[in-house]
């Protein structure tokens, strides 16, 4: 349960299966520099993309409970896979709480494409989700744009290992992207929050293929704007003055704090305090046994 009156000074809770949500966190820090932030990397359970839906839902509910117990006034599900699987259940569990999810940017991509072909890079689970498929069908009906769905199996793992530009990661990206270009896609949706972290490698690959014209769509910026809107509408934006304590960021991980601390330094160039935590799922799990 969310307490009836939450002080605007309370932190915003953000989470992902791992480091991917840091691509969203950096936009939140830029747009809402006064907010205290908590970030959970559920690395002990990553990647979510190849896990059964019931497990992803259980993890989302457990992490949200953890963040609320730390005093979070709002939650950002900085993971497409978790949003597609569980944001509805999460909103039902916490009515009145500002909750922002992240979904592949099909709408902005449809507005950008000239060839009417858009490649969507995401996890298998996101691309199979009913919520995602409904959105795709609706935008296709409205605009005639064709969405070419490309599951990127293994890419989240590469990024979690810190292999942002290794030979293995580059050839994996090439294998996923070349067929989309061959089908005339001129816009690629980065439909997993991990993928903006390899944007540099994707841009190099496109340049090498003579396709520097291809647009990349990432929704991190839009998620931060939506969070700002929801906080303002609920009277929860943190107000500061000269005497206020500076905004603080705390990282939590369900795996190694040392490894996650290193990821903060290498990906964002910051060194916040990081704690390893055990976030257990409530029993019994929804829809157990896992499908
Ligand atoms: N960052 C998550 C997403 O946006 C990765 C999912 C996974 O862990 O497979 O979908």
PDB file of C-alpha atoms and ligand atoms in Angstrom:
ATOM      1  CA  UNK A   1       0.000   0.000   0.000  1.00  0.00           C
ATOM      2  CA  UNK A   2       1.122   3.529  -0.777  1.00  0.00           C
ATOM      3  CA  UNK A   3       0.910   5.937   2.170  1.00  0.00           C
ATOM      4  CA  UNK A   4      -1.779   8.596   1.614  1.00  0.00           C
ATOM      5  CA  UNK A   5       0.610  11.543   1.800  1.00  0.00           C
ATOM      6  CA  UNK A   6       4.020  11.149   0.242  1.00  0.00           C
ATOM      7  CA  UNK A   7       6.484  13.982   0.727  1.00  0.00           C
ATOM      8  CA  UNK A   8       7.818  15.477  -2.508  1.00  0.00           C
ATOM      9  CA  UNK A   9      11.277  14.851  -1.071  1.00  0.00           C
ATOM     10  CA  UNK A  10      10.844  11.080  -1.445  1.00  0.00           C
ATOM     11  CA  UNK A  11      12.900   9.278  -4.103  1.00  0.00           C
ATOM     12  CA  UNK A  12      11.795   8.006  -7.500  1.00  0.00           C
ATOM     13  CA  UNK A  13      12.335   4.242  -7.864  1.00  0.00           C
ATOM     14  CA  UNK A  14      13.644   2.952 -11.203  1.00  0.00           C
ATOM     15  CA  UNK A  15      14.387  -0.622 -12.186  1.00  0.00           C
ATOM     16  CA  UNK A  16      15.392  -2.955 -14.986  1.00  0.00           C
ATOM     17  CA  UNK A  17      16.615  -6.524 -15.297  1.00  0.00           C
ATOM     18  CA  UNK A  18      20.146  -5.083 -15.253  1.00  0.00           C
ATOM     19  CA  UNK A  19      22.117  -2.119 -16.553  1.00  0.00           C
ATOM     20  CA  UNK A  20      19.737  -1.307 -19.455  1.00  0.00           C
ATOM     21  CA  UNK A  21      17.606   1.068 -17.394  1.00  0.00           C
ATOM     22  CA  UNK A  22      20.700   3.259 -16.924  1.00  0.00           C
ATOM     23  CA  UNK A  23      19.973   4.469 -20.477  1.00  0.00           C
ATOM     24  CA  UNK A  24      16.681   5.807 -19.058  1.00  0.00           C
ATOM     25  CA  UNK A  25      18.175   6.979 -15.752  1.00  0.00           C
ATOM     26  CA  UNK A  26      20.562   9.339 -17.579  1.00  0.00           C
ATOM     27  CA  UNK A  27      17.582  11.125 -19.184  1.00  0.00           C
ATOM     28  CA  UNK A  28      15.795  11.325 -15.814  1.00  0.00           C
ATOM     29  CA  UNK A  29      18.892  12.829 -14.187  1.00  0.00           C
ATOM     30  CA  UNK A  30      19.177  15.380 -17.012  1.00  0.00           C
ATOM     31  CA  UNK A  31      15.501  16.417 -16.925  1.00  0.00           C
ATOM     32  CA  UNK A  32      14.831  16.096 -13.183  1.00  0.00           C
ATOM     33  CA  UNK A  33      18.190  16.963 -11.590  1.00  0.00           C
ATOM     34  CA  UNK A  34      16.666  17.655  -8.155  1.00  0.00           C
ATOM     35  CA  UNK A  35      15.034  14.261  -7.664  1.00  0.00           C
ATOM     36  CA  UNK A  36      16.478  11.634  -5.344  1.00  0.00           C
ATOM     37  CA  UNK A  37      16.716   8.361  -7.279  1.00  0.00           C
ATOM     38  CA  UNK A  38      16.850   4.675  -6.367  1.00  0.00           C
ATOM     39  CA  UNK A  39      17.847   2.220  -9.113  1.00  0.00           C
ATOM     40  CA  UNK A  40      17.426  -1.551  -8.861  1.00  0.00           C
ATOM     41  CA  UNK A  41      19.273  -3.810 -11.325  1.00  0.00           C
ATOM     42  CA  UNK A  42      17.659  -7.247 -11.039  1.00  0.00           C
ATOM     43  CA  UNK A  43      20.837  -8.796 -12.396  1.00  0.00           C
ATOM     44  CA  UNK A  44      20.345 -12.014 -10.462  1.00  0.00           C
ATOM     45  CA  UNK A  45      17.332 -12.689 -12.730  1.00  0.00           C
ATOM     46  CA  UNK A  46      18.566 -11.157 -16.023  1.00  0.00           C
ATOM     47  CA  UNK A  47      17.754 -11.404 -18.804  1.00  0.00           C
ATOM     48  CA  UNK A  48      13.956 -11.149 -18.458  1.00  0.00           C
ATOM     49  CA  UNK A  49      13.509 -11.623 -22.217  1.00  0.00           C
ATOM     50  CA  UNK A  50      13.818 -15.396 -22.150  1.00  0.00           C
ATOM     51  CA  UNK A  51      11.968 -15.905 -18.837  1.00  0.00           C
ATOM     52  CA  UNK A  52       8.340 -17.035 -18.472  1.00  0.00           C
ATOM     53  CA  UNK A  53       5.873 -14.173 -18.164  1.00  0.00           C
ATOM     54  CA  UNK A  54       4.764 -15.249 -14.681  1.00  0.00           C
ATOM     55  CA  UNK A  55       8.325 -14.934 -13.397  1.00  0.00           C
ATOM     56  CA  UNK A  56       8.725 -11.450 -14.923  1.00  0.00           C
ATOM     57  CA  UNK A  57       5.437 -10.354 -13.293  1.00  0.00           C
ATOM     58  CA  UNK A  58       6.528 -11.742  -9.934  1.00  0.00           C
ATOM     59  CA  UNK A  59       9.884  -9.930 -10.151  1.00  0.00           C
ATOM     60  CA  UNK A  60       8.197  -6.622 -11.092  1.00  0.00           C
ATOM     61  CA  UNK A  61       5.799  -6.840  -8.116  1.00  0.00           C
ATOM     62  CA  UNK A  62       8.587  -7.801  -5.712  1.00  0.00           C
ATOM     63  CA  UNK A  63      10.916  -5.006  -6.855  1.00  0.00           C
ATOM     64  CA  UNK A  64       8.140  -2.412  -6.694  1.00  0.00           C
ATOM     65  CA  UNK A  65       7.385  -3.521  -3.108  1.00  0.00           C
ATOM     66  CA  UNK A  66      11.084  -3.167  -2.294  1.00  0.00           C
ATOM     67  CA  UNK A  67      11.252   0.346  -3.792  1.00  0.00           C
ATOM     68  CA  UNK A  68       8.085   1.438  -1.980  1.00  0.00           C
ATOM     69  CA  UNK A  69       9.507   0.073   1.280  1.00  0.00           C
ATOM     70  CA  UNK A  70      12.530   2.364   0.643  1.00  0.00           C
ATOM     71  CA  UNK A  71      10.053   5.277   0.406  1.00  0.00           C
ATOM     72  CA  UNK A  72       9.661   5.616  -3.393  1.00  0.00           C
ATOM     73  CA  UNK A  73       6.956   8.127  -4.415  1.00  0.00           C
ATOM     74  CA  UNK A  74       6.867   6.963  -8.054  1.00  0.00           C
ATOM     75  CA  UNK A  75       8.092   3.972 -10.053  1.00  0.00           C
ATOM     76  CA  UNK A  76       9.741   3.849 -13.473  1.00  0.00           C
ATOM     77  CA  UNK A  77       9.717   0.417 -15.097  1.00  0.00           C
ATOM     78  CA  UNK A  78      12.835   1.092 -17.206  1.00  0.00           C
ATOM     79  CA  UNK A  79      12.448  -2.147 -19.127  1.00  0.00           C
ATOM     80  CA  UNK A  80      10.311  -2.815 -22.212  1.00  0.00           C
ATOM     81  CA  UNK A  81      10.017  -6.527 -21.435  1.00  0.00           C
ATOM     82  CA  UNK A  82       8.772  -5.896 -17.887  1.00  0.00           C
ATOM     83  CA  UNK A  83       6.407  -3.139 -19.042  1.00  0.00           C
ATOM     84  CA  UNK A  84       4.787  -5.279 -21.730  1.00  0.00           C
ATOM     85  CA  UNK A  85       4.392  -8.205 -19.299  1.00  0.00           C
ATOM     86  CA  UNK A  86       3.511  -6.502 -16.042  1.00  0.00           C
ATOM     87  CA  UNK A  87       2.766  -2.772 -15.992  1.00  0.00           C
ATOM     88  CA  UNK A  88      -0.995  -3.353 -15.942  1.00  0.00           C
ATOM     89  CA  UNK A  89      -0.727  -5.720 -12.949  1.00  0.00           C
ATOM     90  CA  UNK A  90       1.637  -3.271 -11.240  1.00  0.00           C
ATOM     91  CA  UNK A  91      -0.799  -0.373 -11.685  1.00  0.00           C
ATOM     92  CA  UNK A  92      -3.629  -2.519 -10.298  1.00  0.00           C
ATOM     93  CA  UNK A  93      -1.487  -3.403  -7.271  1.00  0.00           C
ATOM     94  CA  UNK A  94      -0.650   0.269  -6.564  1.00  0.00           C
ATOM     95  CA  UNK A  95      -3.566   2.480  -7.601  1.00  0.00           C
ATOM     96  CA  UNK A  96      -2.764   6.175  -7.270  1.00  0.00           C
ATOM     97  CA  UNK A  97       0.992   5.677  -7.482  1.00  0.00           C
ATOM     98  CA  UNK A  98       2.653   7.418 -10.443  1.00  0.00           C
ATOM     99  CA  UNK A  99       4.014   4.538 -12.550  1.00  0.00           C
ATOM    100  CA  UNK A 100       5.796   5.062 -15.867  1.00  0.00           C
ATOM    101  CA  UNK A 101       6.556   2.192 -18.227  1.00  0.00           C
ATOM    102  CA  UNK A 102       8.661   2.067 -21.360  1.00  0.00           C
ATOM    103  CA  UNK A 103       7.464   0.678 -24.667  1.00  0.00           C
ATOM    104  CA  UNK A 104       9.177   0.407 -28.062  1.00  0.00           C
ATOM    105  CA  UNK A 105       8.820   3.740 -29.890  1.00  0.00           C
ATOM    106  CA  UNK A 106       6.622   2.538 -32.751  1.00  0.00           C
ATOM    107  CA  UNK A 107       4.694   5.794 -32.994  1.00  0.00           C
ATOM    108  CA  UNK A 108       7.705   8.127 -33.341  1.00  0.00           C
ATOM    109  CA  UNK A 109       9.255   5.616 -35.774  1.00  0.00           C
ATOM    110  CA  UNK A 110       6.102   5.606 -37.927  1.00  0.00           C
ATOM    111  CA  UNK A 111       6.318   9.419 -38.063  1.00  0.00           C
ATOM    112  CA  UNK A 112       9.986   9.281 -39.151  1.00  0.00           C
ATOM    113  CA  UNK A 113      10.064   6.533 -41.777  1.00  0.00           C
ATOM    114  CA  UNK A 114       9.973   7.432 -45.478  1.00  0.00           C
ATOM    115  CA  UNK A 115      10.204   3.855 -46.792  1.00  0.00           C
ATOM    116  CA  UNK A 116       7.244   2.819 -44.554  1.00  0.00           C
ATOM    117  CA  UNK A 117       9.417  -0.021 -43.225  1.00  0.00           C
ATOM    118  CA  UNK A 118      10.561   0.067 -39.620  1.00  0.00           C
ATOM    119  CA  UNK A 119      12.817  -2.503 -37.957  1.00  0.00           C
ATOM    120  CA  UNK A 120      12.047  -3.223 -34.298  1.00  0.00           C
ATOM    121  CA  UNK A 121      14.900  -4.623 -32.196  1.00  0.00           C
ATOM    122  CA  UNK A 122      13.673  -6.046 -28.887  1.00  0.00           C
ATOM    123  CA  UNK A 123      13.628  -9.132 -26.708  1.00  0.00           C
ATOM    124  CA  UNK A 124      11.586 -12.148 -27.743  1.00  0.00           C
ATOM    125  CA  UNK A 125       9.215 -11.637 -24.823  1.00  0.00           C
ATOM    126  CA  UNK A 126       8.519  -8.000 -25.745  1.00  0.00           C
ATOM    127  CA  UNK A 127       7.807  -8.896 -29.370  1.00  0.00           C
ATOM    128  CA  UNK A 128       5.398 -11.658 -28.336  1.00  0.00           C
ATOM    129  CA  UNK A 129       3.527  -9.526 -25.772  1.00  0.00           C
ATOM    130  CA  UNK A 130      -0.177  -8.885 -26.458  1.00  0.00           C
ATOM    131  CA  UNK A 131       0.171  -5.206 -25.484  1.00  0.00           C
ATOM    132  CA  UNK A 132       2.994  -4.725 -27.992  1.00  0.00           C
ATOM    133  CA  UNK A 133       1.223  -6.588 -30.813  1.00  0.00           C
ATOM    134  CA  UNK A 134      -1.960  -4.531 -30.308  1.00  0.00           C
ATOM    135  CA  UNK A 135       0.036  -1.305 -30.579  1.00  0.00           C
ATOM    136  CA  UNK A 136       1.814  -2.546 -33.711  1.00  0.00           C
ATOM    137  CA  UNK A 137      -1.481  -3.525 -35.382  1.00  0.00           C
ATOM    138  CA  UNK A 138      -3.151  -0.236 -34.515  1.00  0.00           C
ATOM    139  CA  UNK A 139      -0.272   1.886 -35.868  1.00  0.00           C
ATOM    140  CA  UNK A 140      -0.068  -0.288 -38.973  1.00  0.00           C
ATOM    141  CA  UNK A 141      -3.804   0.255 -39.592  1.00  0.00           C
ATOM    142  CA  UNK A 142      -3.501   4.013 -39.041  1.00  0.00           C
ATOM    143  CA  UNK A 143      -0.325   4.652 -41.063  1.00  0.00           C
ATOM    144  CA  UNK A 144       0.302   1.663 -43.362  1.00  0.00           C
ATOM    145  CA  UNK A 145       3.806   1.357 -41.883  1.00  0.00           C
ATOM    146  CA  UNK A 146       5.164  -2.201 -41.826  1.00  0.00           C
ATOM    147  CA  UNK A 147       7.058  -3.228 -38.697  1.00  0.00           C
ATOM    148  CA  UNK A 148       9.784  -5.861 -39.162  1.00  0.00           C
ATOM    149  CA  UNK A 149      10.240  -7.567 -35.792  1.00  0.00           C
ATOM    150  CA  UNK A 150      13.739  -8.716 -34.890  1.00  0.00           C
ATOM    151  CA  UNK A 151      14.275 -10.559 -31.588  1.00  0.00           C
ATOM    152  CA  UNK A 152      17.857  -9.949 -30.445  1.00  0.00           C
ATOM    153  CA  UNK A 153      18.553 -13.127 -28.479  1.00  0.00           C
ATOM    154  CA  UNK A 154      21.804 -12.869 -26.527  1.00  0.00           C
ATOM    155  CA  UNK A 155      22.343  -9.119 -26.932  1.00  0.00           C
ATOM    156  CA  UNK A 156      21.277  -8.228 -23.368  1.00  0.00           C
ATOM    157  CA  UNK A 157      23.833 -10.733 -22.051  1.00  0.00           C
ATOM    158  CA  UNK A 158      26.614  -9.171 -24.142  1.00  0.00           C
ATOM    159  CA  UNK A 159      25.756  -5.730 -22.753  1.00  0.00           C
ATOM    160  CA  UNK A 160      25.558  -7.067 -19.172  1.00  0.00           C
ATOM    161  CA  UNK A 161      29.078  -8.505 -19.701  1.00  0.00           C
ATOM    162  CA  UNK A 162      30.223  -4.984 -20.642  1.00  0.00           C
ATOM    163  CA  UNK A 163      30.923  -6.046 -24.227  1.00  0.00           C
ATOM    164  CA  UNK A 164      29.632  -2.903 -25.895  1.00  0.00           C
ATOM    165  CA  UNK A 165      31.903  -2.955 -28.927  1.00  0.00           C
ATOM    166  CA  UNK A 166      33.535  -6.399 -28.961  1.00  0.00           C
ATOM    167  CA  UNK A 167      33.775  -8.452 -32.137  1.00  0.00           C
ATOM    168  CA  UNK A 168      31.092 -10.857 -30.830  1.00  0.00           C
ATOM    169  CA  UNK A 169      28.650  -7.997 -30.116  1.00  0.00           C
ATOM    170  CA  UNK A 170      29.302  -6.285 -33.447  1.00  0.00           C
ATOM    171  CA  UNK A 171      28.761  -9.459 -35.442  1.00  0.00           C
ATOM    172  CA  UNK A 172      25.593 -10.200 -33.464  1.00  0.00           C
ATOM    173  CA  UNK A 173      24.295  -6.705 -34.277  1.00  0.00           C
ATOM    174  CA  UNK A 174      25.170  -7.194 -37.926  1.00  0.00           C
ATOM    175  CA  UNK A 175      23.270 -10.491 -38.008  1.00  0.00           C
ATOM    176  CA  UNK A 176      20.171  -8.788 -36.546  1.00  0.00           C
ATOM    177  CA  UNK A 177      20.295  -5.555 -38.551  1.00  0.00           C
ATOM    178  CA  UNK A 178      21.439  -6.642 -42.040  1.00  0.00           C
ATOM    179  CA  UNK A 179      18.140  -8.431 -42.893  1.00  0.00           C
ATOM    180  CA  UNK A 180      16.163  -5.337 -41.837  1.00  0.00           C
ATOM    181  CA  UNK A 181      18.222  -3.102 -44.128  1.00  0.00           C
ATOM    182  CA  UNK A 182      17.842  -5.663 -46.926  1.00  0.00           C
ATOM    183  CA  UNK A 183      14.057  -5.300 -46.524  1.00  0.00           C
ATOM    184  CA  UNK A 184      14.363  -1.514 -46.941  1.00  0.00           C
ATOM    185  CA  UNK A 185      13.942  -0.441 -43.302  1.00  0.00           C
ATOM    186  CA  UNK A 186      15.095   3.181 -42.923  1.00  0.00           C
ATOM    187  CA  UNK A 187      14.242   3.460 -39.212  1.00  0.00           C
ATOM    188  CA  UNK A 188      15.245   1.169 -36.340  1.00  0.00           C
ATOM    189  CA  UNK A 189      13.472   1.130 -32.988  1.00  0.00           C
ATOM    190  CA  UNK A 190      15.729   0.343 -30.020  1.00  0.00           C
ATOM    191  CA  UNK A 191      12.961  -1.581 -28.227  1.00  0.00           C
ATOM    192  CA  UNK A 192      14.979  -2.663 -25.205  1.00  0.00           C
ATOM    193  CA  UNK A 193      16.551  -0.207 -22.775  1.00  0.00           C
ATOM    194  CA  UNK A 194      19.868  -2.056 -23.014  1.00  0.00           C
ATOM    195  CA  UNK A 195      20.249  -1.262 -26.717  1.00  0.00           C
ATOM    196  CA  UNK A 196      20.933   2.508 -26.483  1.00  0.00           C
ATOM    197  CA  UNK A 197      24.085   1.433 -24.626  1.00  0.00           C
ATOM    198  CA  UNK A 198      25.369  -0.059 -27.925  1.00  0.00           C
ATOM    199  CA  UNK A 199      24.124   2.843 -30.046  1.00  0.00           C
ATOM    200  CA  UNK A 200      27.730   3.716 -30.966  1.00  0.00           C
ATOM    201  CA  UNK A 201      28.338   0.195 -32.341  1.00  0.00           C
ATOM    202  CA  UNK A 202      25.026   0.315 -34.262  1.00  0.00           C
ATOM    203  CA  UNK A 203      25.872   3.709 -35.778  1.00  0.00           C
ATOM    204  CA  UNK A 204      29.322   2.479 -36.880  1.00  0.00           C
ATOM    205  CA  UNK A 205      27.756  -0.611 -38.447  1.00  0.00           C
ATOM    206  CA  UNK A 206      25.213   1.526 -40.348  1.00  0.00           C
ATOM    207  CA  UNK A 207      27.954   3.860 -41.600  1.00  0.00           C
ATOM    208  CA  UNK A 208      30.035   0.864 -42.757  1.00  0.00           C
ATOM    209  CA  UNK A 209      26.966  -0.436 -44.620  1.00  0.00           C
ATOM    210  CA  UNK A 210      26.590   2.965 -46.346  1.00  0.00           C
ATOM    211  CA  UNK A 211      23.322   3.515 -44.435  1.00  0.00           C
ATOM    212  CA  UNK A 212      24.113   6.541 -42.304  1.00  0.00           C
ATOM    213  CA  UNK A 213      20.618   7.760 -43.242  1.00  0.00           C
ATOM    214  CA  UNK A 214      18.890   5.175 -41.008  1.00  0.00           C
ATOM    215  CA  UNK A 215      17.175   6.795 -37.987  1.00  0.00           C
ATOM    216  CA  UNK A 216      17.437   5.221 -34.516  1.00  0.00           C
ATOM    217  CA  UNK A 217      14.505   5.624 -32.106  1.00  0.00           C
ATOM    218  CA  UNK A 218      15.018   5.433 -28.334  1.00  0.00           C
ATOM    219  CA  UNK A 219      12.265   6.403 -25.869  1.00  0.00           C
ATOM    220  CA  UNK A 220      14.400   7.233 -22.785  1.00  0.00           C
ATOM    221  CA  UNK A 221      13.856  10.948 -23.250  1.00  0.00           C
ATOM    222  CA  UNK A 222      10.064  10.549 -23.597  1.00  0.00           C
ATOM    223  CA  UNK A 223       9.948   8.385 -20.446  1.00  0.00           C
ATOM    224  CA  UNK A 224      11.725  11.107 -18.443  1.00  0.00           C
ATOM    225  CA  UNK A 225       9.262  13.716 -19.778  1.00  0.00           C
ATOM    226  CA  UNK A 226       6.292  11.513 -18.845  1.00  0.00           C
ATOM    227  CA  UNK A 227       7.722  11.059 -15.333  1.00  0.00           C
ATOM    228  CA  UNK A 228       8.093  14.843 -14.969  1.00  0.00           C
ATOM    229  CA  UNK A 229       4.469  15.317 -16.108  1.00  0.00           C
ATOM    230  CA  UNK A 230       3.108  12.709 -13.688  1.00  0.00           C
ATOM    231  CA  UNK A 231       5.108  14.072 -10.740  1.00  0.00           C
ATOM    232  CA  UNK A 232       3.942  17.609 -11.485  1.00  0.00           C
ATOM    233  CA  UNK A 233       0.305  16.498 -11.860  1.00  0.00           C
ATOM    234  CA  UNK A 234       0.461  14.692  -8.487  1.00  0.00           C
ATOM    235  CA  UNK A 235       2.192  17.595  -6.708  1.00  0.00           C
ATOM    236  CA  UNK A 236       5.214  15.348  -6.149  1.00  0.00           C
ATOM    237  CA  UNK A 237       7.991  17.261  -7.960  1.00  0.00           C
ATOM    238  CA  UNK A 238      10.822  17.873  -5.531  1.00  0.00           C
ATOM    239  CA  UNK A 239      11.143  21.551  -4.730  1.00  0.00           C
ATOM    240  CA  UNK A 240      14.606  22.692  -3.623  1.00  0.00           C
ATOM    241  CA  UNK A 241      16.207  25.879  -2.326  1.00  0.00           C
ATOM    242  CA  UNK A 242      19.755  26.925  -1.462  1.00  0.00           C
ATOM    243  CA  UNK A 243      19.631  24.941   1.806  1.00  0.00           C
ATOM    244  CA  UNK A 244      18.338  21.677   0.312  1.00  0.00           C
ATOM    245  CA  UNK A 245      20.488  18.589   0.297  1.00  0.00           C
ATOM    246  CA  UNK A 246      21.702  17.664  -3.214  1.00  0.00           C
ATOM    247  CA  UNK A 247      19.854  14.974  -5.134  1.00  0.00           C
ATOM    248  CA  UNK A 248      21.172  11.517  -4.262  1.00  0.00           C
ATOM    249  CA  UNK A 249      21.303   8.317  -6.291  1.00  0.00           C
ATOM    250  CA  UNK A 250      21.538   4.876  -4.710  1.00  0.00           C
ATOM    251  CA  UNK A 251      22.023   1.675  -6.706  1.00  0.00           C
ATOM    252  CA  UNK A 252      20.820  -1.793  -5.684  1.00  0.00           C
ATOM    253  CA  UNK A 253      21.515  -5.078  -7.406  1.00  0.00           C
ATOM    254  CA  UNK A 254      20.375  -8.652  -6.885  1.00  0.00           C
ATOM    255  CA  UNK A 255      23.863  -9.819  -7.927  1.00  0.00           C
ATOM    256  CA  UNK A 256      27.357  -8.366  -7.352  1.00  0.00           C
ATOM    257  CA  UNK A 257      27.622  -4.805  -6.005  1.00  0.00           C
ATOM    258  CA  UNK A 258      31.212  -4.602  -7.260  1.00  0.00           C
ATOM    259  CA  UNK A 259      30.206  -5.451 -10.827  1.00  0.00           C
ATOM    260  CA  UNK A 260      27.235  -3.054 -10.766  1.00  0.00           C
ATOM    261  CA  UNK A 261      29.389  -0.260  -9.310  1.00  0.00           C
ATOM    262  CA  UNK A 262      31.835  -0.770 -12.198  1.00  0.00           C
ATOM    263  CA  UNK A 263      28.924  -0.554 -14.673  1.00  0.00           C
ATOM    264  CA  UNK A 264      27.879   2.836 -13.235  1.00  0.00           C
ATOM    265  CA  UNK A 265      31.441   4.101 -13.705  1.00  0.00           C
ATOM    266  CA  UNK A 266      31.921   2.741 -17.218  1.00  0.00           C
ATOM    267  CA  UNK A 267      28.440   3.524 -18.610  1.00  0.00           C
ATOM    268  CA  UNK A 268      27.593   6.815 -16.877  1.00  0.00           C
ATOM    269  CA  UNK A 269      30.927   7.966 -15.424  1.00  0.00           C
ATOM    270  CA  UNK A 270      29.439   8.203 -11.905  1.00  0.00           C
ATOM    271  CA  UNK A 271      30.183   6.386  -8.672  1.00  0.00           C
ATOM    272  CA  UNK A 272      27.040   6.206  -6.490  1.00  0.00           C
ATOM    273  CA  UNK A 273      26.753   3.948  -3.433  1.00  0.00           C
ATOM    274  CA  UNK A 274      25.659   0.459  -4.518  1.00  0.00           C
ATOM    275  CA  UNK A 275      24.257  -2.312  -2.283  1.00  0.00           C
ATOM    276  CA  UNK A 276      23.614  -5.969  -3.045  1.00  0.00           C
ATOM    277  CA  UNK A 277      20.083  -6.923  -1.942  1.00  0.00           C
ATOM    278  CA  UNK A 278      18.015 -10.073  -1.865  1.00  0.00           C
ATOM    279  CA  UNK A 279      14.554  -9.252  -3.222  1.00  0.00           C
ATOM    280  CA  UNK A 280      12.401 -12.323  -2.723  1.00  0.00           C
ATOM    281  CA  UNK A 281       9.171 -12.899  -4.623  1.00  0.00           C
ATOM    282  CA  UNK A 282       6.013 -13.183  -2.563  1.00  0.00           C
ATOM    283  CA  UNK A 283       4.647 -16.736  -2.274  1.00  0.00           C
ATOM    284  CA  UNK A 284       2.779 -18.226  -4.007  1.00  0.00           C
ATOM    285  CA  UNK A 285       3.961 -16.920  -7.386  1.00  0.00           C
ATOM    286  CA  UNK A 286       1.263 -15.880  -9.859  1.00  0.00           C
ATOM    287  CA  UNK A 287       0.291 -18.617 -12.310  1.00  0.00           C
ATOM    288  CA  UNK A 288       2.846 -21.025 -10.827  1.00  0.00           C
ATOM    289  CA  UNK A 289       4.285 -23.290 -12.075  1.00  0.00           C
ATOM    290  CA  UNK A 290       6.032 -21.096 -14.629  1.00  0.00           C
ATOM    291  CA  UNK A 291       5.025 -21.734 -18.199  1.00  0.00           C
TER     292      UNK A 291
HETATM  293  N1  LIG B   1      16.248  -3.727 -20.634  1.00  0.00           N
HETATM  294  C1  LIG B   1      15.275  -4.772 -20.806  1.00  0.00           C
HETATM  295  C2  LIG B   1      14.221  -4.325 -21.840  1.00  0.00           C
HETATM  296  O1  LIG B   1      14.063  -3.139 -22.036  1.00  0.00           O
HETATM  297  C3  LIG B   1      15.995  -6.027 -21.084  1.00  0.00           C
HETATM  298  C4  LIG B   1      15.167  -7.211 -20.994  1.00  0.00           C
HETATM  299  C5  LIG B   1      15.878  -8.471 -20.611  1.00  0.00           C
HETATM  300  O2  LIG B   1      16.371  -8.536 -19.505  1.00  0.00           O
HETATM  301  O3  LIG B   1      15.874  -9.395 -21.424  1.00  0.00           O
HETATM  302  O4  LIG B   1      13.516  -5.105 -22.428  1.00  0.00           O
END
